[in-house]
């Protein structure tokens, strides 16, 4: 069981003014923010981040979308972090996300779905290291 996960507030979450509310939910759910930055991905960097989805039909649109505006990237700490954070954000498709979850409350569509959350301990490590050096983590 891991104590760490990685999240992004995606361009729609920022553009629609939900960043503060999303961070509030994360903190109130018991996650500690151990790294955070506000940045815009280039298409190249977004493509690298999502390279596991390279063969999926939505890959090109996903890269375009994820590089379309600023995001907040963060590392979160809590016991059972990966699983508990996936529960907090809800299903990928917001119409299927449970009531009260971040995607249920703040997402508009399956592509612009407000937040990212790591799907495994191994990917949480890879994703946190993709964005943050040791000097940027607390
Ligand atoms: N996505 C999409 N169309 C789909 C499935 C996924 O645009 O049919 C996008 C969506 O932004 C999603 C991301 O690709 O969050 C990564 O997909 P994944 O299946 O890993 O979903 P997640 O882990 O984010 O719930
Ligand atoms: Mg995923």
mmCIF file of C-alpha atoms and ligand atoms in Angstrom:
data_model
loop_
_atom_site.group_PDB
_atom_site.id
_atom_site.type_symbol
_atom_site.label_atom_id
_atom_site.label_comp_id
_atom_site.label_asym_id
_atom_site.label_seq_id
_atom_site.Cartn_x
_atom_site.Cartn_y
_atom_site.Cartn_z
ATOM 1 C CA UNK A 1 0.000 0.000 0.000
ATOM 2 C CA UNK A 2 1.410 3.340 -1.068
ATOM 3 C CA UNK A 3 1.121 6.706 0.642
ATOM 4 C CA UNK A 4 1.557 8.800 -2.485
ATOM 5 C CA UNK A 5 -0.328 9.708 -5.646
ATOM 6 C CA UNK A 6 -0.019 12.301 -8.398
ATOM 7 C CA UNK A 7 -2.756 14.625 -9.654
ATOM 8 C CA UNK A 8 -3.327 17.361 -12.205
ATOM 9 C CA UNK A 9 -6.135 19.879 -12.268
ATOM 10 C CA UNK A 10 -6.692 19.851 -16.023
ATOM 11 C CA UNK A 11 -7.177 22.925 -18.272
ATOM 12 C CA UNK A 12 -10.995 22.840 -17.966
ATOM 13 C CA UNK A 13 -10.803 22.677 -14.165
ATOM 14 C CA UNK A 14 -8.647 25.817 -14.147
ATOM 15 C CA UNK A 15 -10.537 27.654 -16.926
ATOM 16 C CA UNK A 16 -13.914 27.037 -15.284
ATOM 17 C CA UNK A 17 -12.708 28.482 -11.978
ATOM 18 C CA UNK A 18 -12.768 25.241 -9.988
ATOM 19 C CA UNK A 19 -9.132 25.048 -8.896
ATOM 20 C CA UNK A 20 -9.781 26.410 -5.397
ATOM 21 C CA UNK A 21 -12.795 24.172 -4.794
ATOM 22 C CA UNK A 22 -10.935 21.091 -6.053
ATOM 23 C CA UNK A 23 -7.893 21.769 -3.842
ATOM 24 C CA UNK A 24 -10.247 22.332 -0.890
ATOM 25 C CA UNK A 25 -11.870 18.919 -1.449
ATOM 26 C CA UNK A 26 -8.448 17.267 -1.729
ATOM 27 C CA UNK A 27 -7.243 18.786 1.543
ATOM 28 C CA UNK A 28 -10.529 18.119 3.391
ATOM 29 C CA UNK A 29 -10.347 14.464 2.263
ATOM 30 C CA UNK A 30 -7.103 14.172 4.245
ATOM 31 C CA UNK A 31 -4.469 14.444 1.508
ATOM 32 C CA UNK A 32 -1.332 16.424 2.272
ATOM 33 C CA UNK A 33 0.118 18.376 -0.694
ATOM 34 C CA UNK A 34 3.834 17.541 -0.787
ATOM 35 C CA UNK A 35 4.610 19.241 -4.135
ATOM 36 C CA UNK A 36 2.673 21.609 -6.386
ATOM 37 C CA UNK A 37 3.184 23.759 -9.490
ATOM 38 C CA UNK A 38 1.163 25.817 -11.971
ATOM 39 C CA UNK A 39 2.310 25.416 -15.578
ATOM 40 C CA UNK A 40 1.275 24.840 -19.187
ATOM 41 C CA UNK A 41 2.384 21.627 -20.910
ATOM 42 C CA UNK A 42 3.730 21.767 -24.445
ATOM 43 C CA UNK A 43 2.149 19.225 -26.838
ATOM 44 C CA UNK A 44 5.450 17.297 -26.682
ATOM 45 C CA UNK A 45 5.426 17.081 -22.880
ATOM 46 C CA UNK A 46 1.712 16.178 -22.811
ATOM 47 C CA UNK A 47 2.414 13.450 -25.386
ATOM 48 C CA UNK A 48 5.212 12.032 -23.238
ATOM 49 C CA UNK A 49 3.073 12.072 -20.114
ATOM 50 C CA UNK A 50 0.238 10.173 -21.820
ATOM 51 C CA UNK A 51 2.465 7.914 -23.940
ATOM 52 C CA UNK A 52 0.774 4.807 -22.431
ATOM 53 C CA UNK A 53 -2.348 5.879 -24.358
ATOM 54 C CA UNK A 54 -0.472 6.277 -27.679
ATOM 55 C CA UNK A 55 -2.537 3.640 -29.470
ATOM 56 C CA UNK A 56 -5.920 4.844 -28.193
ATOM 57 C CA UNK A 57 -8.179 6.749 -30.630
ATOM 58 C CA UNK A 58 -8.436 9.784 -28.353
ATOM 59 C CA UNK A 59 -4.639 10.257 -27.951
ATOM 60 C CA UNK A 60 -4.174 13.214 -30.353
ATOM 61 C CA UNK A 61 -7.194 15.086 -28.999
ATOM 62 C CA UNK A 62 -6.049 14.398 -25.443
ATOM 63 C CA UNK A 63 -2.624 15.917 -26.113
ATOM 64 C CA UNK A 64 -4.123 18.953 -27.809
ATOM 65 C CA UNK A 65 -6.499 19.449 -24.909
ATOM 66 C CA UNK A 66 -3.934 18.896 -22.137
ATOM 67 C CA UNK A 67 -1.610 21.491 -23.686
ATOM 68 C CA UNK A 68 -4.400 24.031 -24.347
ATOM 69 C CA UNK A 69 -4.081 25.948 -21.084
ATOM 70 C CA UNK A 70 -2.444 25.988 -17.668
ATOM 71 C CA UNK A 71 -2.748 23.102 -15.231
ATOM 72 C CA UNK A 72 -1.894 22.518 -11.591
ATOM 73 C CA UNK A 73 0.292 19.462 -10.954
ATOM 74 C CA UNK A 74 0.645 18.102 -7.423
ATOM 75 C CA UNK A 75 1.893 15.170 -5.385
ATOM 76 C CA UNK A 76 -0.480 14.046 -2.627
ATOM 77 C CA UNK A 77 0.250 12.016 0.463
ATOM 78 C CA UNK A 78 -2.142 9.906 2.522
ATOM 79 C CA UNK A 79 -2.418 6.250 3.494
ATOM 80 C CA UNK A 80 -3.804 4.204 0.555
ATOM 81 C CA UNK A 81 -3.385 7.346 -1.581
ATOM 82 C CA UNK A 82 -3.797 5.909 -5.106
ATOM 83 C CA UNK A 83 -7.024 4.043 -4.409
ATOM 84 C CA UNK A 84 -8.537 6.698 -2.116
ATOM 85 C CA UNK A 85 -7.819 9.455 -4.629
ATOM 86 C CA UNK A 86 -9.395 7.490 -7.491
ATOM 87 C CA UNK A 87 -12.476 7.148 -5.264
ATOM 88 C CA UNK A 88 -12.463 10.904 -4.548
ATOM 89 C CA UNK A 89 -12.254 11.869 -8.247
ATOM 90 C CA UNK A 90 -14.815 9.325 -9.559
ATOM 91 C CA UNK A 91 -15.142 7.598 -12.933
ATOM 92 C CA UNK A 92 -13.391 8.891 -16.077
ATOM 93 C CA UNK A 93 -16.782 9.725 -17.613
ATOM 94 C CA UNK A 94 -18.360 12.364 -15.346
ATOM 95 C CA UNK A 95 -21.869 11.125 -16.188
ATOM 96 C CA UNK A 96 -20.823 7.857 -14.513
ATOM 97 C CA UNK A 97 -18.934 9.446 -11.608
ATOM 98 C CA UNK A 98 -20.551 8.910 -8.184
ATOM 99 C CA UNK A 99 -22.373 11.881 -6.606
ATOM 100 C CA UNK A 100 -20.059 14.176 -4.667
ATOM 101 C CA UNK A 101 -16.905 13.072 -6.486
ATOM 102 C CA UNK A 102 -14.691 15.736 -8.070
ATOM 103 C CA UNK A 103 -15.567 14.704 -11.618
ATOM 104 C CA UNK A 104 -19.273 14.510 -10.767
ATOM 105 C CA UNK A 105 -19.177 18.033 -9.347
ATOM 106 C CA UNK A 106 -16.751 19.785 -11.685
ATOM 107 C CA UNK A 107 -16.256 17.885 -14.976
ATOM 108 C CA UNK A 108 -18.161 18.492 -18.180
ATOM 109 C CA UNK A 109 -17.199 15.573 -20.448
ATOM 110 C CA UNK A 110 -15.131 12.372 -20.680
ATOM 111 C CA UNK A 111 -12.195 14.258 -22.217
ATOM 112 C CA UNK A 112 -12.384 17.519 -20.229
ATOM 113 C CA UNK A 113 -12.832 15.739 -16.913
ATOM 114 C CA UNK A 114 -11.318 18.233 -14.445
ATOM 115 C CA UNK A 115 -8.575 16.096 -12.901
ATOM 116 C CA UNK A 116 -6.015 13.347 -13.400
ATOM 117 C CA UNK A 117 -5.231 10.730 -10.766
ATOM 118 C CA UNK A 118 -2.530 8.038 -10.915
ATOM 119 C CA UNK A 119 -3.823 4.492 -11.424
ATOM 120 C CA UNK A 120 -1.065 2.581 -9.583
ATOM 121 C CA UNK A 121 1.806 3.055 -7.139
ATOM 122 C CA UNK A 122 4.325 2.545 -9.953
ATOM 123 C CA UNK A 123 2.686 5.184 -12.141
ATOM 124 C CA UNK A 124 2.369 7.596 -9.191
ATOM 125 C CA UNK A 125 6.170 7.425 -8.883
ATOM 126 C CA UNK A 126 6.771 7.874 -12.611
ATOM 127 C CA UNK A 127 4.299 10.765 -12.854
ATOM 128 C CA UNK A 128 5.570 12.601 -9.745
ATOM 129 C CA UNK A 129 9.140 12.309 -11.049
ATOM 130 C CA UNK A 130 8.021 13.561 -14.473
ATOM 131 C CA UNK A 131 7.033 16.921 -12.939
ATOM 132 C CA UNK A 132 9.114 17.394 -9.788
ATOM 133 C CA UNK A 133 12.747 17.259 -8.742
ATOM 134 C CA UNK A 134 13.728 16.272 -5.211
ATOM 135 C CA UNK A 135 14.195 19.962 -4.354
ATOM 136 C CA UNK A 136 10.525 20.632 -5.129
ATOM 137 C CA UNK A 137 9.090 17.911 -2.870
ATOM 138 C CA UNK A 138 8.395 18.194 0.836
HETATM 139 N N1 LIG B 1 -10.086 10.130 -22.371
HETATM 140 C C1 LIG B 1 -10.831 10.575 -23.451
HETATM 141 N N2 LIG B 1 -11.718 9.702 -24.024
HETATM 142 C C2 LIG B 1 -11.903 8.431 -23.564
HETATM 143 C C3 LIG B 1 -11.143 7.989 -22.469
HETATM 144 C C4 LIG B 1 -10.234 8.868 -21.889
HETATM 145 O O1 LIG B 1 -10.695 11.708 -23.886
HETATM 146 O O2 LIG B 1 -12.732 7.689 -24.123
HETATM 147 C C5 LIG B 1 -9.109 11.062 -21.750
HETATM 148 C C6 LIG B 1 -9.623 11.608 -20.416
HETATM 149 O O3 LIG B 1 -9.166 12.946 -20.267
HETATM 150 C C7 LIG B 1 -8.961 10.677 -19.426
HETATM 151 C C8 LIG B 1 -7.592 10.464 -20.090
HETATM 152 O O4 LIG B 1 -7.894 10.384 -21.471
HETATM 153 O O5 LIG B 1 -8.885 11.250 -18.142
HETATM 154 C C9 LIG B 1 -6.848 9.227 -19.663
HETATM 155 O O6 LIG B 1 -7.691 8.101 -19.819
HETATM 156 P P1 LIG B 1 -7.791 6.984 -18.693
HETATM 157 O O7 LIG B 1 -8.523 5.825 -19.264
HETATM 158 O O8 LIG B 1 -6.444 6.736 -18.120
HETATM 159 O O9 LIG B 1 -8.765 7.659 -17.593
HETATM 160 P P2 LIG B 1 -8.436 8.212 -16.119
HETATM 161 O O10 LIG B 1 -7.365 7.345 -15.524
HETATM 162 O O11 LIG B 1 -8.023 9.653 -16.267
HETATM 163 O O12 LIG B 1 -9.746 8.085 -15.375
HETATM 164 MG MG1 LIG B 2 -5.536 6.851 -16.263
#
